[in-house]
Coordinates of C-alpha atoms in Angstrom, one line a residue:
M1 CA -18.1 -4.2 -14.6
P2 CA -17.6 -8.0 -14.4
D3 CA -19.8 -10.2 -12.2
G4 CA -18.6 -12.2 -9.2
H5 CA -17.8 -15.5 -11.0
K6 CA -15.7 -13.6 -13.6
I7 CA -13.9 -11.8 -10.8
E8 CA -13.1 -15.0 -9.0
G9 CA -11.9 -16.5 -12.3
F10 CA -9.7 -13.5 -12.9
Y11 CA -8.4 -13.7 -9.3
K12 CA -7.0 -17.2 -10.0
R13 CA -5.8 -16.5 -13.5
S14 CA -3.9 -13.3 -12.4
R15 CA -2.0 -15.2 -9.7
K16 CA -1.1 -17.9 -12.2
F17 CA 0.2 -15.3 -14.6
L18 CA 2.1 -13.5 -11.9
G19 CA 3.7 -16.7 -10.9
R20 CA 5.0 -17.2 -14.4
T21 CA 6.2 -13.7 -14.9
M22 CA 8.0 -13.6 -11.6
K23 CA 10.1 -16.7 -12.2
H24 CA 13.0 -14.5 -13.3
A25 CA 12.9 -12.6 -10.0
L26 CA 13.1 -15.9 -8.1
L27 CA 16.3 -16.7 -9.9
K28 CA 17.9 -13.3 -9.9
P29 CA 16.5 -10.5 -7.7
E30 CA 16.0 -7.3 -9.6
L31 CA 15.0 -3.9 -8.0
T32 CA 12.0 -2.3 -9.7
D33 CA 10.3 -0.4 -6.9
L34 CA 11.8 2.0 -4.4
I35 CA 9.7 3.1 -1.5
L36 CA 10.8 6.3 0.3
Y37 CA 9.8 7.8 3.7
A38 CA 9.6 11.6 3.0
N39 CA 9.1 12.1 6.8
S40 CA 8.5 10.3 10.0
F41 CA 5.2 11.8 11.3
C42 CA 1.7 12.3 10.2
N43 CA -1.1 14.9 10.5
A44 CA -3.8 12.3 10.9
S45 CA -4.6 9.7 13.4
C46 CA -6.5 7.1 11.4
R47 CA -8.2 4.5 13.5
F48 CA -7.0 1.5 11.4
C49 CA -3.4 2.7 11.0
D50 CA -0.5 1.7 13.3
V51 CA 1.0 5.2 13.1
G52 CA -2.0 6.7 14.9
S53 CA -2.3 3.9 17.5
S54 CA -0.5 2.5 20.4
R55 CA 0.5 -0.6 18.5
E56 CA 4.0 -0.9 17.0
G57 CA 3.5 -2.2 13.5
I58 CA 4.7 0.3 11.0
R59 CA 5.5 2.7 13.8
R60 CA 8.7 0.6 14.5
A61 CA 10.3 2.1 11.3
I62 CA 9.8 5.7 12.3
K63 CA 10.6 5.6 16.1
G64 CA 13.5 7.9 16.7
A65 CA 14.0 8.5 13.0
P66 CA 14.8 12.1 11.7
L67 CA 11.7 14.1 10.9
Y68 CA 12.5 14.4 7.2
L69 CA 14.4 12.6 4.5
E70 CA 17.5 14.6 3.6
L71 CA 18.1 15.4 -0.1
E72 CA 21.7 14.4 0.3
L73 CA 20.7 10.9 1.4
L74 CA 18.2 10.6 -1.4
E75 CA 20.8 11.6 -4.0
K76 CA 23.2 9.0 -2.6
V77 CA 20.4 6.4 -3.0
L78 CA 19.6 7.5 -6.5
D79 CA 23.2 7.5 -7.6
D80 CA 23.8 4.0 -6.1
G81 CA 25.0 1.4 -8.6
L82 CA 21.8 -0.6 -8.0
V83 CA 19.6 2.3 -9.0
N84 CA 21.7 4.5 -11.4
G85 CA 20.8 4.1 -15.0
K86 CA 17.6 2.2 -14.4
R87 CA 14.0 3.5 -14.5
L88 CA 12.4 2.6 -11.2
C89 CA 9.0 3.2 -9.8
V90 CA 9.8 5.6 -6.9
I91 CA 7.0 6.0 -4.4
F92 CA 6.9 8.5 -1.6
L93 CA 4.6 6.5 0.7
M94 CA 5.3 7.3 4.3
T95 CA 4.1 8.8 6.4
E96 CA 2.4 11.9 4.9
P97 CA 4.8 13.0 2.2
L98 CA 3.2 16.5 1.7
L99 CA 4.4 17.5 5.2
A100 CA 7.9 17.3 3.9
P101 CA 9.1 20.8 2.8
G102 CA 11.8 19.3 0.6
L103 CA 9.4 17.0 -1.4
P104 CA 9.5 19.1 -4.6
R105 CA 13.3 18.9 -4.8
M106 CA 13.2 15.2 -4.0
L107 CA 10.7 14.5 -6.8
E108 CA 12.8 16.7 -9.1
A109 CA 15.9 14.6 -8.3
C110 CA 14.0 11.4 -9.1
K111 CA 12.6 12.7 -12.4
K112 CA 16.0 14.1 -13.5
R113 CA 17.3 10.5 -13.3
G114 CA 14.4 9.2 -15.4
H115 CA 12.3 7.5 -12.7
W116 CA 8.6 7.1 -12.6
T117 CA 7.3 9.0 -9.5
K118 CA 4.3 8.5 -7.3
V119 CA 3.0 10.1 -4.0
T120 CA 0.4 8.6 -1.7
T121 CA -1.3 11.2 0.5
N122 CA -4.3 11.8 2.8
G123 CA -4.9 14.9 0.6
F124 CA -5.1 17.4 3.5
L125 CA -2.4 19.6 2.0
L126 CA -2.8 18.5 -1.6
G127 CA -4.6 21.7 -2.8
K128 CA -1.9 23.9 -1.3
R129 CA 1.1 21.9 -2.6
I130 CA 0.1 20.4 -6.0
G131 CA 1.6 23.4 -7.8
E132 CA 5.0 22.7 -6.3
I133 CA 5.1 19.0 -7.2
A134 CA 3.0 18.5 -10.3
E135 CA 5.8 19.0 -12.8
H136 CA 7.8 16.1 -11.3
L137 CA 5.0 13.7 -10.5
D138 CA 3.5 10.9 -12.6
S139 CA 0.9 9.6 -10.3
I140 CA -0.8 10.5 -7.0
Q141 CA -3.0 8.4 -4.8
V142 CA -5.4 10.1 -2.4
S143 CA -6.9 8.2 0.5
I144 CA -10.6 8.9 1.1
D145 CA -12.5 6.4 3.2
G146 CA -16.1 7.4 2.5
L147 CA -18.3 10.4 2.5
E148 CA -17.6 13.5 4.7
E149 CA -18.9 12.5 8.0
T150 CA -17.5 9.0 7.8
H151 CA -14.1 10.0 6.4
D152 CA -13.6 12.8 9.0
S153 CA -14.5 10.5 11.8
I154 CA -11.7 8.2 10.7
R155 CA -9.0 10.7 9.8
G156 CA -9.9 14.0 11.3
R157 CA -12.1 17.1 10.9
G158 CA -11.7 18.8 7.5
F159 CA -9.8 16.0 5.8
F160 CA -12.6 15.1 3.5
S161 CA -13.2 18.5 2.0
A162 CA -9.4 19.2 1.7
A163 CA -8.9 15.9 -0.1
V164 CA -11.8 16.5 -2.6
D165 CA -10.6 20.1 -3.2
G166 CA -7.1 18.7 -3.7
I167 CA -8.2 16.2 -6.4
R168 CA -9.9 19.0 -8.3
A169 CA -6.8 21.2 -8.0
T170 CA -4.6 18.3 -9.2
R171 CA -6.6 17.6 -12.3
K172 CA -6.6 21.3 -13.1
A173 CA -2.8 21.6 -12.6
A174 CA -1.9 18.4 -14.3
P175 CA -4.5 17.2 -16.9
D176 CA -2.4 14.1 -17.8
M177 CA -1.4 13.0 -14.3
E178 CA -2.6 9.6 -13.1
I179 CA -5.0 10.2 -10.2
Q180 CA -6.0 7.3 -7.9
V181 CA -8.4 7.3 -5.0
N182 CA -8.0 4.6 -2.4
C183 CA -10.9 3.7 -0.1
T184 CA -10.1 1.4 2.8
V185 CA -13.1 -0.7 3.5
T186 CA -14.0 -0.7 7.2
P187 CA -17.0 -1.3 9.5
D188 CA -17.5 2.5 9.3
N189 CA -18.1 2.7 5.6
H190 CA -19.0 -0.8 4.3
R191 CA -22.7 0.1 3.8
S192 CA -22.0 3.1 1.6
L193 CA -19.4 2.0 -1.0
C194 CA -21.7 2.5 -4.0
E195 CA -22.8 5.9 -2.7
F196 CA -19.2 6.9 -2.4
L197 CA -18.5 5.8 -5.9
R198 CA -21.4 7.8 -7.2
F199 CA -20.1 10.8 -5.3
I200 CA -16.6 10.5 -6.7
D201 CA -17.9 10.0 -10.2
G202 CA -20.3 13.0 -9.7
L203 CA -17.3 15.3 -9.1
G204 CA -17.0 15.4 -12.9
V205 CA -13.2 15.0 -12.5
E206 CA -11.4 12.3 -14.4
I207 CA -10.2 9.7 -12.0
D208 CA -7.9 6.9 -13.4
L209 CA -8.6 4.4 -10.6
L210 CA -10.9 4.1 -7.6
K211 CA -9.7 1.2 -5.5
F212 CA -11.6 -0.3 -2.6
Q213 CA -9.1 -2.1 -0.4
L214 CA -9.9 -4.4 2.4
M215 CA -8.1 -3.7 5.6
D216 CA -4.6 -5.3 6.1
F217 CA -4.1 -6.8 9.5
V218 CA -1.9 -9.0 11.7
S219 CA -4.0 -10.6 14.4
E220 CA -2.8 -12.0 17.8
G221 CA -3.1 -15.5 16.4
M222 CA -1.2 -14.7 13.2
A223 CA 1.6 -13.0 15.1
G224 CA 1.8 -15.7 17.7
R225 CA 2.1 -18.5 15.2
H226 CA 4.6 -16.6 13.2
N227 CA 6.9 -15.6 16.1
S228 CA 6.9 -19.1 17.6
E229 CA 8.0 -20.5 14.2
Y230 CA 10.3 -17.7 13.2
P231 CA 11.7 -16.1 16.4
W232 CA 14.5 -14.5 14.4
L233 CA 11.9 -12.5 12.4
T234 CA 9.4 -11.0 14.9
Q235 CA 6.2 -9.4 13.8
T236 CA 3.8 -7.4 15.9
V237 CA 0.0 -7.2 15.8
S238 CA -1.6 -4.4 13.8
S239 CA -3.8 -1.6 15.2
I240 CA -7.0 -3.5 14.3
H241 CA -5.5 -7.0 15.2
D242 CA -8.5 -9.2 16.1
N243 CA -11.0 -6.4 16.1
C244 CA -12.1 -6.3 12.4
G245 CA -15.6 -5.6 13.7
F246 CA -17.6 -7.2 10.9
T247 CA -20.6 -9.2 12.1
P248 CA -22.3 -11.8 9.7
E249 CA -24.9 -9.2 9.0
D250 CA -22.2 -6.6 8.2
L251 CA -20.6 -9.0 5.7
A252 CA -23.9 -9.6 4.0
D253 CA -24.3 -5.9 3.6
L254 CA -20.8 -5.5 2.4
H255 CA -21.4 -8.3 -0.2
R256 CA -24.4 -6.4 -1.5
E257 CA -22.4 -3.2 -1.7
I258 CA -19.7 -4.9 -3.7
A259 CA -22.2 -6.2 -6.1
A260 CA -23.8 -2.7 -6.4
V261 CA -20.4 -1.1 -7.1
R262 CA -19.6 -3.7 -9.8
A263 CA -23.0 -3.1 -11.4
F264 CA -22.5 0.7 -11.6
S265 CA -21.2 2.3 -14.8
P266 CA -19.3 5.5 -13.9
R267 CA -18.7 8.3 -16.4
F268 CA -15.6 9.9 -15.0
V269 CA -13.9 7.1 -13.1
K270 CA -12.0 5.1 -15.6
R271 CA -11.5 2.0 -13.5
V272 CA -13.1 0.7 -10.3
A273 CA -11.3 -2.2 -8.6
F274 CA -11.4 -4.2 -5.4
K275 CA -8.2 -5.5 -3.6
P276 CA -8.5 -8.4 -3.2
P277 CA -11.4 -9.1 -5.6
I278 CA -13.5 -11.2 -3.3
A279 CA -16.9 -12.0 -4.7
S280 CA -18.7 -14.1 -2.1
I281 CA -19.8 -13.8 1.5
E282 CA -17.8 -16.9 2.4
G283 CA -14.7 -15.3 0.9
L284 CA -15.3 -12.1 3.0
R285 CA -15.8 -14.2 6.1
R286 CA -12.5 -16.0 5.5
Y287 CA -10.6 -12.8 4.8
F288 CA -11.7 -11.1 8.0
D289 CA -11.3 -14.3 10.2
P290 CA -8.6 -13.3 12.7
N291 CA -7.1 -16.8 12.3
G292 CA -5.7 -15.4 9.1
E293 CA -5.6 -18.7 7.1
P294 CA -4.1 -18.2 3.6
M295 CA -6.6 -17.1 0.9
E296 CA -6.9 -18.9 -2.3
G297 CA -5.0 -17.0 -5.0
A298 CA -3.2 -14.8 -2.5
R299 CA -0.5 -17.1 -1.1
R300 CA 2.8 -15.8 -2.5
C301 CA 4.7 -12.6 -2.0
Y302 CA 7.6 -11.7 -4.3
A303 CA 8.2 -8.2 -3.0
P304 CA 11.7 -9.1 -1.5
W305 CA 12.8 -9.9 -5.0
T306 CA 11.8 -6.5 -6.5
Q307 CA 11.6 -3.7 -4.0
L308 CA 13.2 -1.9 -1.0
A309 CA 11.9 0.7 1.4
I310 CA 14.1 3.4 3.1
N311 CA 13.1 5.5 6.1
T312 CA 14.4 8.9 7.0
A313 CA 17.3 7.5 8.9
G314 CA 18.5 5.5 5.9
D315 CA 17.4 2.1 7.4
V316 CA 16.4 -0.3 4.6
F317 CA 13.4 -2.7 4.8
W318 CA 11.3 -4.6 2.3
H319 CA 8.2 -2.4 2.8
M320 CA 6.4 -0.2 5.3
R321 CA 5.2 -3.0 7.6
C322 CA 7.1 -5.9 6.2
F323 CA 9.1 -7.1 9.3
N324 CA 10.6 -3.7 9.9
A325 CA 12.4 -4.9 13.0
Y326 CA 14.6 -6.8 10.5
A327 CA 16.5 -4.0 8.9
L328 CA 18.5 -5.2 5.9
G329 CA 21.1 -2.5 6.3
N330 CA 21.5 1.3 6.3
A331 CA 21.8 3.3 3.1
R332 CA 24.1 5.9 4.8
R333 CA 26.7 3.2 5.6
S334 CA 26.4 0.7 2.8
T335 CA 25.5 0.7 -0.9
L336 CA 22.1 -0.6 -1.9
E337 CA 23.9 -3.2 -4.0
E338 CA 25.5 -4.6 -0.8
I339 CA 22.1 -4.4 1.0
F340 CA 19.8 -5.9 -1.7
H341 CA 22.2 -8.8 -2.4
G342 CA 23.6 -9.0 1.1
E343 CA 23.4 -12.0 3.4
K344 CA 20.4 -10.7 5.5
A345 CA 18.4 -10.2 2.3
E346 CA 19.4 -13.5 0.9
H347 CA 18.7 -15.3 4.2
F348 CA 15.2 -13.7 4.2
R349 CA 14.5 -14.8 0.6
R350 CA 15.6 -18.4 1.3
E351 CA 13.4 -18.6 4.4
L352 CA 10.4 -17.0 2.6
K353 CA 10.8 -19.4 -0.4
A354 CA 11.0 -22.4 2.0
A355 CA 7.8 -21.2 3.6
G356 CA 6.0 -21.1 0.3
F357 CA 6.5 -17.4 -0.3
A358 CA 4.4 -16.3 2.7
F359 CA 5.0 -16.4 6.4
P360 CA 2.1 -16.9 8.9
A361 CA 2.1 -13.1 9.6
C362 CA 1.9 -12.3 5.8
T363 CA -1.5 -13.7 5.0
R364 CA -3.4 -10.4 5.2
C365 CA -0.8 -8.2 3.7
C366 CA -1.5 -6.1 0.5
S367 CA 1.6 -7.4 -1.1
L368 CA -0.1 -10.8 -1.5
M369 CA -3.4 -9.5 -2.7
P370 CA -4.3 -9.1 -6.4
M371 CA -6.5 -6.4 -7.6
D372 CA -9.3 -6.9 -10.2

């Protein structure tokens, strides 16, 4: 794997390349990604997730929403003039898609129309349900946040073994499916990242991507600055807000773990990546600073030019957490064409562009962060 200096160089080059390739989107918005809420509840209570906390955050988009996405609504969306005839990346992302009984039929509806499909899951039900969905699924991402004791302390008892068994079952059921494992880096697991990589590789199951992702957050200071400057576009603090929990000693240990992961050569994991690809202790310190100052190479978000997210009520947002009190419209009452090119969407794009493509509450969002 590449060393730290190469990673930082890639970090800068990737953002420069993205800036060039996204120019067309800045001139003419074009939908490429569609994020769907299969349901509005979860079977886990992860400590770093807004859904399982008392904070609002991404919970705002599921409050009072129907339990499940109706197939009728999904088909209306898929047959919309903005979507019909295109090949989109359709991601069932919220909240835990495998809890939705109708997920197989929803995936089938997407595949029949030629879309690329992905499901993100905590994996608890994966072993039981992969046989129902594998035929209509191109990619699956399973969240595992460390070895068994650590992972279960974060998500719930039995989640680790269920996710691991689910990965094995997925590869058996679908030899060619893309399998990704996402590990959120927290104060609970930051000293055992390389050990976790060795474990995943030791399963002997081909994994296409193991991604180590630093926690997204909106701190009190970030939200305060943002809401005072953009009162029409309120944002709430996230579940971890100012409590990232990394001491200087923790960051030094995390830095060593990152180096160890990058030095390891796995046999069965095709790609290991960090998001964002921070290679220095100073970079880690800046990232987890609750002031949330913009990070070099991660200052621009183009998501509002390329994607939409739709919850079970049909409310349309940019993404899960992306200012979900600012609904762009409702897919039951309007077409996606009217929503994606509507005044609320265009107003948001104008303001975001004027702000340099990132608002104060955006600076620790995954949509800004490149991956090595």
